[in-house]
mmCIF file of C-alpha atoms in Angstrom:
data_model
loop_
_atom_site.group_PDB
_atom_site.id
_atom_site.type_symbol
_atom_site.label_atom_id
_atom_site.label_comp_id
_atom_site.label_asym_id
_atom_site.label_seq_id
_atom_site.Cartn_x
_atom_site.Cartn_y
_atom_site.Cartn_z
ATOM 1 C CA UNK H 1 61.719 89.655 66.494
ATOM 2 C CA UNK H 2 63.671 89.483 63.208
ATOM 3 C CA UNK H 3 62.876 91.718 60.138
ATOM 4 C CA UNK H 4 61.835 89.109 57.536
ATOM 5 C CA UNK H 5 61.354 86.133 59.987
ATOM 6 C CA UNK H 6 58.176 85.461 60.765
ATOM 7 C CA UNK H 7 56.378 82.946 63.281
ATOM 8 C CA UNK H 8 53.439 80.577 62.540
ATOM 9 C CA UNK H 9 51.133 79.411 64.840
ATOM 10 C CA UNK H 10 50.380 75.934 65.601
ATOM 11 C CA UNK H 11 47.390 74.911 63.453
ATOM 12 C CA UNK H 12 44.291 73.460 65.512
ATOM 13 C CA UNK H 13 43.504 70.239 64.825
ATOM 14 C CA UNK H 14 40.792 68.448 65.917
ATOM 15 C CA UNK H 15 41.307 65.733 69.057
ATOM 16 C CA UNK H 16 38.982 63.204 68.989
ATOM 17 C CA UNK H 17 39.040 59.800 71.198
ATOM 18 C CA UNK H 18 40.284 57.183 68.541
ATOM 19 C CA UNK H 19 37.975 55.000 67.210
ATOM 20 C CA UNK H 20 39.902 51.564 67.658
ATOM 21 C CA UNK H 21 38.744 48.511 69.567
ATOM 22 C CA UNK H 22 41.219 49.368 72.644
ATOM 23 C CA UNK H 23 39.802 53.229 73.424
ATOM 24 C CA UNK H 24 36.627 51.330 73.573
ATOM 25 C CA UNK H 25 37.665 49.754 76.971
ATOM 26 C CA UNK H 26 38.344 53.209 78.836
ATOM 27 C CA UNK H 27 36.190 55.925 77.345
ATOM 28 C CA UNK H 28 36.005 57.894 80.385
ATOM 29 C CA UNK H 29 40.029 57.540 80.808
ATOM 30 C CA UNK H 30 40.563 58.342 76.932
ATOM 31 C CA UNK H 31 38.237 60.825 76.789
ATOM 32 C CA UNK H 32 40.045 62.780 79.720
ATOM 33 C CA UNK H 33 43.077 62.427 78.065
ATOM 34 C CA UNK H 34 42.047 64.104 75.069
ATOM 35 C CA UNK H 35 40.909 66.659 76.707
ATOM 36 C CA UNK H 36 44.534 67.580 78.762
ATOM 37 C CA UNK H 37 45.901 67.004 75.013
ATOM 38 C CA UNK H 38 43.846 69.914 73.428
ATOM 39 C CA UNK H 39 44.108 72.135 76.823
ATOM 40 C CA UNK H 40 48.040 71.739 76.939
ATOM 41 C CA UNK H 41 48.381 72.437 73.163
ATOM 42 C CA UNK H 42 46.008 75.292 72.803
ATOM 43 C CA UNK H 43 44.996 76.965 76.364
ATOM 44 C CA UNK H 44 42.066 79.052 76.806
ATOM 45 C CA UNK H 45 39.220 76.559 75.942
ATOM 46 C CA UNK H 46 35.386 76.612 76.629
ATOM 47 C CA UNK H 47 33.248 73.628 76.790
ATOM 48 C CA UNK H 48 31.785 74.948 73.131
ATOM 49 C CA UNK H 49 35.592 74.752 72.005
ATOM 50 C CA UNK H 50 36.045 71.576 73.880
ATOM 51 C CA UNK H 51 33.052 69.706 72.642
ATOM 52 C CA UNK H 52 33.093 71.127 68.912
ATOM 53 C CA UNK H 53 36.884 69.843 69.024
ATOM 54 C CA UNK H 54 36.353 66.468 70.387
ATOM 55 C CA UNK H 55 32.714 65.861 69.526
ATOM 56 C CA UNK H 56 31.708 65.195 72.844
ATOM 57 C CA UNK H 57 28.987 65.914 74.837
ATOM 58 C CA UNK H 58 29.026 69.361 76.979
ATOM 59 C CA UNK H 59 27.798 67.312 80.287
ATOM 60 C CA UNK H 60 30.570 64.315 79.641
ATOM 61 C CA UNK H 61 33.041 67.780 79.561
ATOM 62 C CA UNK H 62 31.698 69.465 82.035
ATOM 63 C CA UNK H 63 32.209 66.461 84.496
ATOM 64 C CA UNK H 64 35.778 65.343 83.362
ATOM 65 C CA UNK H 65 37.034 69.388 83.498
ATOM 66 C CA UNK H 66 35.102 69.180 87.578
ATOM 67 C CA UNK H 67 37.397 66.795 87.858
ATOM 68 C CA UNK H 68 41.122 67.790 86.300
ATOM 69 C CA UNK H 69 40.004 71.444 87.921
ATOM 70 C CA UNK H 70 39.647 69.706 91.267
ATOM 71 C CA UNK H 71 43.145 67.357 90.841
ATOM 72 C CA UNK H 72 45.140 70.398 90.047
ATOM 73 C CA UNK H 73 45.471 69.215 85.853
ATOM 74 C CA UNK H 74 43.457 72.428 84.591
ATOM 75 C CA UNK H 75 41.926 75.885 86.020
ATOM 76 C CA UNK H 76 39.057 77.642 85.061
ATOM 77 C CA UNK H 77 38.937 81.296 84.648
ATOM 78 C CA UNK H 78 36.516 83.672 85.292
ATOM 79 C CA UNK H 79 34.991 83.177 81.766
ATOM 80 C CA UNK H 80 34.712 79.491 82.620
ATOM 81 C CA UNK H 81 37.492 78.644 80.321
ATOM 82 C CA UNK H 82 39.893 75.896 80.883
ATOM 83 C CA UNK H 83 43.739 76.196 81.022
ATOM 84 C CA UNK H 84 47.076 74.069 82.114
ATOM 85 C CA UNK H 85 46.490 73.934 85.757
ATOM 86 C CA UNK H 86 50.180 73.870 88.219
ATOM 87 C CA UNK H 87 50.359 69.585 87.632
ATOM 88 C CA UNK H 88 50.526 69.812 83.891
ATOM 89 C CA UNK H 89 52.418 72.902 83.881
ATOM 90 C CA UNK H 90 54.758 70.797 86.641
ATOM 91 C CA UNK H 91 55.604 68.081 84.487
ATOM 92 C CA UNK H 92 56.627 70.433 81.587
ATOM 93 C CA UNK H 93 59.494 71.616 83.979
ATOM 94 C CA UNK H 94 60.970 68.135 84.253
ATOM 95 C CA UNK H 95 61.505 68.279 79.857
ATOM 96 C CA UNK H 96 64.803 69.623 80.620
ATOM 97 C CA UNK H 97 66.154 66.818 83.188
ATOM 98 C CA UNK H 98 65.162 64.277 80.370
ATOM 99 C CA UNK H 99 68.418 62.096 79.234
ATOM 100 C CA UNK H 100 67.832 63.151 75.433
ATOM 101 C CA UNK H 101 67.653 66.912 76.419
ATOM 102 C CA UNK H 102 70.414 66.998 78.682
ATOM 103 C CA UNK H 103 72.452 64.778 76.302
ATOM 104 C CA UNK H 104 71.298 67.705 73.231
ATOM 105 C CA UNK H 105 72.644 70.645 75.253
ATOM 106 C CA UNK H 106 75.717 68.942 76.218
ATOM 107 C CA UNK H 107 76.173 68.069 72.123
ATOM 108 C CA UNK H 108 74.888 71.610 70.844
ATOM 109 C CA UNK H 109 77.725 73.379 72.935
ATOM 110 C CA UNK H 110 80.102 73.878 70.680
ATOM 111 C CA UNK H 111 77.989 74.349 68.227
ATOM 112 C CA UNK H 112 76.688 77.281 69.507
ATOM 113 C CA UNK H 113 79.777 78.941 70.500
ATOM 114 C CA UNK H 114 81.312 78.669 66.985
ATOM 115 C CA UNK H 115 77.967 80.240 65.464
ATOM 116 C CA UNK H 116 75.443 81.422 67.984
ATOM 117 C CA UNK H 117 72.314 80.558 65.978
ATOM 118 C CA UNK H 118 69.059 79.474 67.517
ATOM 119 C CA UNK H 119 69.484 75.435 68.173
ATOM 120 C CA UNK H 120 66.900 73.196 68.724
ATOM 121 C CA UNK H 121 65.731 69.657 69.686
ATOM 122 C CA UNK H 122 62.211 68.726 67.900
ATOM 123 C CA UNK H 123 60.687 64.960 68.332
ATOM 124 C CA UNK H 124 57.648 63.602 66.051
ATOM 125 C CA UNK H 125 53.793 63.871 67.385
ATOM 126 C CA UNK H 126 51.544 62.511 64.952
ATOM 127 C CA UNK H 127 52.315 64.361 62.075
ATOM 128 C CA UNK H 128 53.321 67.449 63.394
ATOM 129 C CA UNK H 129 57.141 68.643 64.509
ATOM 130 C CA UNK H 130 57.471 69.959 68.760
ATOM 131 C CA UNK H 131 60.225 72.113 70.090
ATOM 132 C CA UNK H 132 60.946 70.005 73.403
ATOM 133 C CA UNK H 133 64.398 72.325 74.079
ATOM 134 C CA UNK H 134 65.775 75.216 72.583
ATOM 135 C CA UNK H 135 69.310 76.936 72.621
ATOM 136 C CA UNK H 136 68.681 80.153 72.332
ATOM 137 C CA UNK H 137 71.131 82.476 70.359
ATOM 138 C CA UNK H 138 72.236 86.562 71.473
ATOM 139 C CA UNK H 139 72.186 87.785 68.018
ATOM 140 C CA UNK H 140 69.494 89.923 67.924
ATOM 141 C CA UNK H 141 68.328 89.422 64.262
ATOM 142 C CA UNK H 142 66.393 85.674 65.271
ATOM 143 C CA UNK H 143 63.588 83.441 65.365
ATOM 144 C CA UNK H 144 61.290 84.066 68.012
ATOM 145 C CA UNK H 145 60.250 80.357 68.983
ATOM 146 C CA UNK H 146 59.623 78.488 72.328
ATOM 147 C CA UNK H 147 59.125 74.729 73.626
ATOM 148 C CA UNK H 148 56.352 73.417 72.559
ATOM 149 C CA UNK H 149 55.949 75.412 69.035
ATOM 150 C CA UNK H 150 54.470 72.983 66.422
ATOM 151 C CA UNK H 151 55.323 73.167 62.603
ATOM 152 C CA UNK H 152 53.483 70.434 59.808
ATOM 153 C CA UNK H 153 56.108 67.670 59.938
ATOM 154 C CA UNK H 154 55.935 67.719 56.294
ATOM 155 C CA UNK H 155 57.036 71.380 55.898
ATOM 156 C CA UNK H 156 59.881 71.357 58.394
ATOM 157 C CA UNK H 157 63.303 70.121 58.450
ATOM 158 C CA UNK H 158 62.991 68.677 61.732
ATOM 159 C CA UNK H 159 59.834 66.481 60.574
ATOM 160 C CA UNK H 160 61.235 65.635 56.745
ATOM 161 C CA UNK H 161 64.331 64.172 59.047
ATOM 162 C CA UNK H 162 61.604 62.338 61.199
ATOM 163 C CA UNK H 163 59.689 60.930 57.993
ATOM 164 C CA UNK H 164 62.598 59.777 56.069
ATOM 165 C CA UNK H 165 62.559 57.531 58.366
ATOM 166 C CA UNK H 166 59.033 56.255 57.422
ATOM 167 C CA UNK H 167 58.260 53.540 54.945
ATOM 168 C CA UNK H 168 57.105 55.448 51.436
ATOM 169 C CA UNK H 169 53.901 53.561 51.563
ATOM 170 C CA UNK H 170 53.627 55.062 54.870
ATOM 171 C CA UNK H 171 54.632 58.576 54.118
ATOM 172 C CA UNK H 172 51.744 57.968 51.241
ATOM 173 C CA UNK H 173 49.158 56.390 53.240
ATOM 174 C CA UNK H 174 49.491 59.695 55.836
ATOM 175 C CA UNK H 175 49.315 62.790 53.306
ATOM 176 C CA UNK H 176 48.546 61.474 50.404
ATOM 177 C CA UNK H 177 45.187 63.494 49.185
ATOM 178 C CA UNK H 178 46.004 66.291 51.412
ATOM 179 C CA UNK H 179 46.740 69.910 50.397
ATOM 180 C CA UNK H 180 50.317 70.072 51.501
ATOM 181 C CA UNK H 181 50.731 74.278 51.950
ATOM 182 C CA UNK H 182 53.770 74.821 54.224
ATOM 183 C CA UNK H 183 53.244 77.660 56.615
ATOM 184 C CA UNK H 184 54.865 80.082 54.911
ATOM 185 C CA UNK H 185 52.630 79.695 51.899
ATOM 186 C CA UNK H 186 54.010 77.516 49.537
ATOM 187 C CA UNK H 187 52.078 74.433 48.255
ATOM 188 C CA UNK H 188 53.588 71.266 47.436
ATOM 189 C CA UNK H 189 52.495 69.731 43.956
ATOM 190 C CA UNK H 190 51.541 66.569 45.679
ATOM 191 C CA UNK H 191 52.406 63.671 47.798
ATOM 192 C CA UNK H 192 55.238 63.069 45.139
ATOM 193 C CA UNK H 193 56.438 66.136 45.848
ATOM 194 C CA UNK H 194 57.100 65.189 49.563
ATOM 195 C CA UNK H 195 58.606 61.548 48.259
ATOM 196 C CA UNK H 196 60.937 63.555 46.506
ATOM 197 C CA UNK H 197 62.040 65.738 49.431
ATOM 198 C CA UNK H 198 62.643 62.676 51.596
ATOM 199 C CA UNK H 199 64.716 60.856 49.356
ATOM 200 C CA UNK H 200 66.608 63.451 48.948
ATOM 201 C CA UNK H 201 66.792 63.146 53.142
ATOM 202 C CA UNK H 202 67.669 60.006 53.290
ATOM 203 C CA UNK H 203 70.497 60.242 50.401
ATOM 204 C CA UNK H 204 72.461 63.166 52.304
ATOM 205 C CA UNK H 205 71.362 62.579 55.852
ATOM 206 C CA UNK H 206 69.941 66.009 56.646
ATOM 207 C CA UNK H 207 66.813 68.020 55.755
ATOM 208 C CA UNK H 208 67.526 71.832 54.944
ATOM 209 C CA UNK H 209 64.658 74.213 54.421
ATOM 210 C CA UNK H 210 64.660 77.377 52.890
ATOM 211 C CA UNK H 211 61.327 79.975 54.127
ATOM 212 C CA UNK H 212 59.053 76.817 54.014
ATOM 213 C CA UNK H 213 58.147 77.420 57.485
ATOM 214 C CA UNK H 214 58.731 81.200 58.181
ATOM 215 C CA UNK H 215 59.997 83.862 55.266
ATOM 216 C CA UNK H 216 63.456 84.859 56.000
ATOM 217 C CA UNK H 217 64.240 81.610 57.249
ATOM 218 C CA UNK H 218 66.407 78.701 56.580
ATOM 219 C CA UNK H 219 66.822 75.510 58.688
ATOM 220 C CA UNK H 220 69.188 72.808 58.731
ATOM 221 C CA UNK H 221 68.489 69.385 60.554
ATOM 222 C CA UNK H 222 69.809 65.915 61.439
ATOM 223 C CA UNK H 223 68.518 62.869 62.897
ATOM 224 C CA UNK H 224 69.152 61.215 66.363
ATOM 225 C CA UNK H 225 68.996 57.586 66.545
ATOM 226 C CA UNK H 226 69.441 54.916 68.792
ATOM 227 C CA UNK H 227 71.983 52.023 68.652
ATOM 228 C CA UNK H 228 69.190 50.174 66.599
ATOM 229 C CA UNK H 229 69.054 52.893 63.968
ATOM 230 C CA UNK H 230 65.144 54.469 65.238
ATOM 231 C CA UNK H 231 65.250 58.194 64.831
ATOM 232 C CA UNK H 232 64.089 59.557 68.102
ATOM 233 C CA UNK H 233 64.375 62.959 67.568
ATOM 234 C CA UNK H 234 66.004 65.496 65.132
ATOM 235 C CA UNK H 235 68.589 68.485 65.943
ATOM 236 C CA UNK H 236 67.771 71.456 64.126
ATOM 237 C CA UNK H 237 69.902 74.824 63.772
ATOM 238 C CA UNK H 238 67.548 78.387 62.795
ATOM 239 C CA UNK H 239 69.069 80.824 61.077
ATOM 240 C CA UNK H 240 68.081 84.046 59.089
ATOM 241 C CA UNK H 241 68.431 83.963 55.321
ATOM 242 C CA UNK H 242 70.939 87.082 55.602
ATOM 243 C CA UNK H 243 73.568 84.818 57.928
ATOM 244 C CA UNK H 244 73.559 82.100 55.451
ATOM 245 C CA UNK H 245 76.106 82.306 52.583
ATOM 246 C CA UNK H 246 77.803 79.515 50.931
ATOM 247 C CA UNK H 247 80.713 79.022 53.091
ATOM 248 C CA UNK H 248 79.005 79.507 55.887
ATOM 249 C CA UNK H 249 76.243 77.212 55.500
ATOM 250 C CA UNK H 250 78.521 73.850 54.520
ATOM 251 C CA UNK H 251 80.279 75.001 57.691
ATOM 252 C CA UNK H 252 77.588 74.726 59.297
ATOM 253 C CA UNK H 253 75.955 71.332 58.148
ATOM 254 C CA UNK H 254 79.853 69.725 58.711
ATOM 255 C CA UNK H 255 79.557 70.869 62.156
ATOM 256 C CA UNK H 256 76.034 70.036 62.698
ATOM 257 C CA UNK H 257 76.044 66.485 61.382
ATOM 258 C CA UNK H 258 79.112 65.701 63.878
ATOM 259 C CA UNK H 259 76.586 67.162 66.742
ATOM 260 C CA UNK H 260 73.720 65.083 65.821
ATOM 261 C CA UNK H 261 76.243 62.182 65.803
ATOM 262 C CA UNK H 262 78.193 63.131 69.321
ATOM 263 C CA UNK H 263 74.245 62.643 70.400
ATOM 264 C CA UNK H 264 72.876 59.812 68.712
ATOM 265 C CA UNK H 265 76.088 58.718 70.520
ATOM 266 C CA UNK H 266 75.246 59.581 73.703
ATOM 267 C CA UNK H 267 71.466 58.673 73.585
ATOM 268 C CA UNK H 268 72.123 55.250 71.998
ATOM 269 C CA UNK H 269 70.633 52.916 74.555
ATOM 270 C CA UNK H 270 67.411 55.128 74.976
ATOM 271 C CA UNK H 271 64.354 53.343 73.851
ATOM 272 C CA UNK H 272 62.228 54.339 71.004
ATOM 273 C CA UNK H 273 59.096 56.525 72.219
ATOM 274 C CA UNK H 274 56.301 58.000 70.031
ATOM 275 C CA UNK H 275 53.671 59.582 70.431
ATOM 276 C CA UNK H 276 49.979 59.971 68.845
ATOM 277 C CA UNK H 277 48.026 62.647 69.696
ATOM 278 C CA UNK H 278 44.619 61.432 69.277
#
């Protein structure tokens, strides 16, 4: 791992089944559902986790977990906790035949031959940033991260790129009120704050961040849109604060705008697709 350049873990969040008029018509489905959310993104889980986490009852747990243990969705260890069972883990192995992944590597080639920094692809859940593919550098100064590492959206350059895309009143209506600390420590005045940042976004087309979301690290990212203009997903190059002089770094946006572009390219008929974890 890199002197100076640190990892954060993923937050936990609570998961609870929505409370809109359409979860109403399939608790049992939602409620399972939840469940595989907080197993896949945490691991490890009891039924006291589980139903602390999603306010559920222990015996409405007990019987959905019977029954994603018995379809092959989760396993339970020895300690009765729950974990990823082979289907879950199965469909996180077909991430890297997906159009938008394959189109990313393709894109990020010559990217990473010219500079061999850590490249990856990050996409929008709720209102946190996920690694869905990663190009992984051979320097051995780097970021340790993987597929499926979550950062605050509003602390990352990968999820500023994904909100400048939001309405402001949006943007507002989602952290305003909140205690906006990035994971590397630093608090933002307020919601204004964050306005700021993404205008700035929007005005130059990329996010960079500088040790917001690990010290000793700066990040550079671009959007990937569609041929209607939807950002649905954000190309984002890691790279330790001691590789990053001047030169280097303009370089390195120059060549990393033209990449997000070679992709938004490539990806332009692909649909819009969000998600909301719940």
């Amino acid at each position: 791992m890199a002197r100076g350049v640190s990892t954060v873990p993923a937050s936990r969040a609570a998961v609870a089944p929505p409370a809109d008029g359409h979860a109403g018509r399939s608790p049992g489905v939602n409620a399972a559902l939840s469940v595989m959310e907080l197993v896949v993104a945490e691991g490890s889980l009891g039924l006291g986790d589980l139903a602390r986490d999603l306010q559920l009852p222990k015996s409405t747990l007990h019987r959905i977990c019977a029954i994603l243990v018995d379809r092959g969705w989760a396993i339970r260890d020895e300690q009765g906790r729950y974990e990823p069972g082979v289907r879950a883990i199965g469909l996180g192995s077909r991430a890297a035949d997906l159009p938008i992944v394959t189109g990313f590597r393709h894109a990020v080639s010559g990217l990473m031959t010219r500079y061999d920094e850590t490249v990856c692809l990050a996409v929008l859940d709720g209102s946190e940033s996920v690694f869905v593919a990663i190009e992984e550098t051979t320097q051995p100064v780097r970021l340790q991260t993987w597929v499926g590492r979550r950062s605050p959206a509003f602390a990352s350059a990968s999820g500023r790129v994904c909100l400048a895309a939001w309405p402001t009143e949006a943007v507002a209506a989602e952290f305003g009120g909140r205690a906006l600390i990035t994971p590397s420590g630093r608090r933002l005045r307020s919601v204004a704050e964050l306005q700021e940042i993404l205008d700035r976004v929007r005005r130059d087309g990329f996010a960079e961040n500088h040790e917001d979301t690990a010290a000793g690290l700066y990040t550079a990212s671009v959007p990937v849109v569609n041929e209607n203009g939807t950002v649905l997903a954000a190309v984002t190059v890691c790279v330790p604060t001691s590789r990053i002089a001047a030169a280097r770094r303009q370089s390195l946006l120059d060549d990393l705008i033209a990449a997000g572009r070679g992709l938004s390219h490539d990806v332009a008929w692909l649909p819009a697709f969000h998600a909301k974890r719940q």
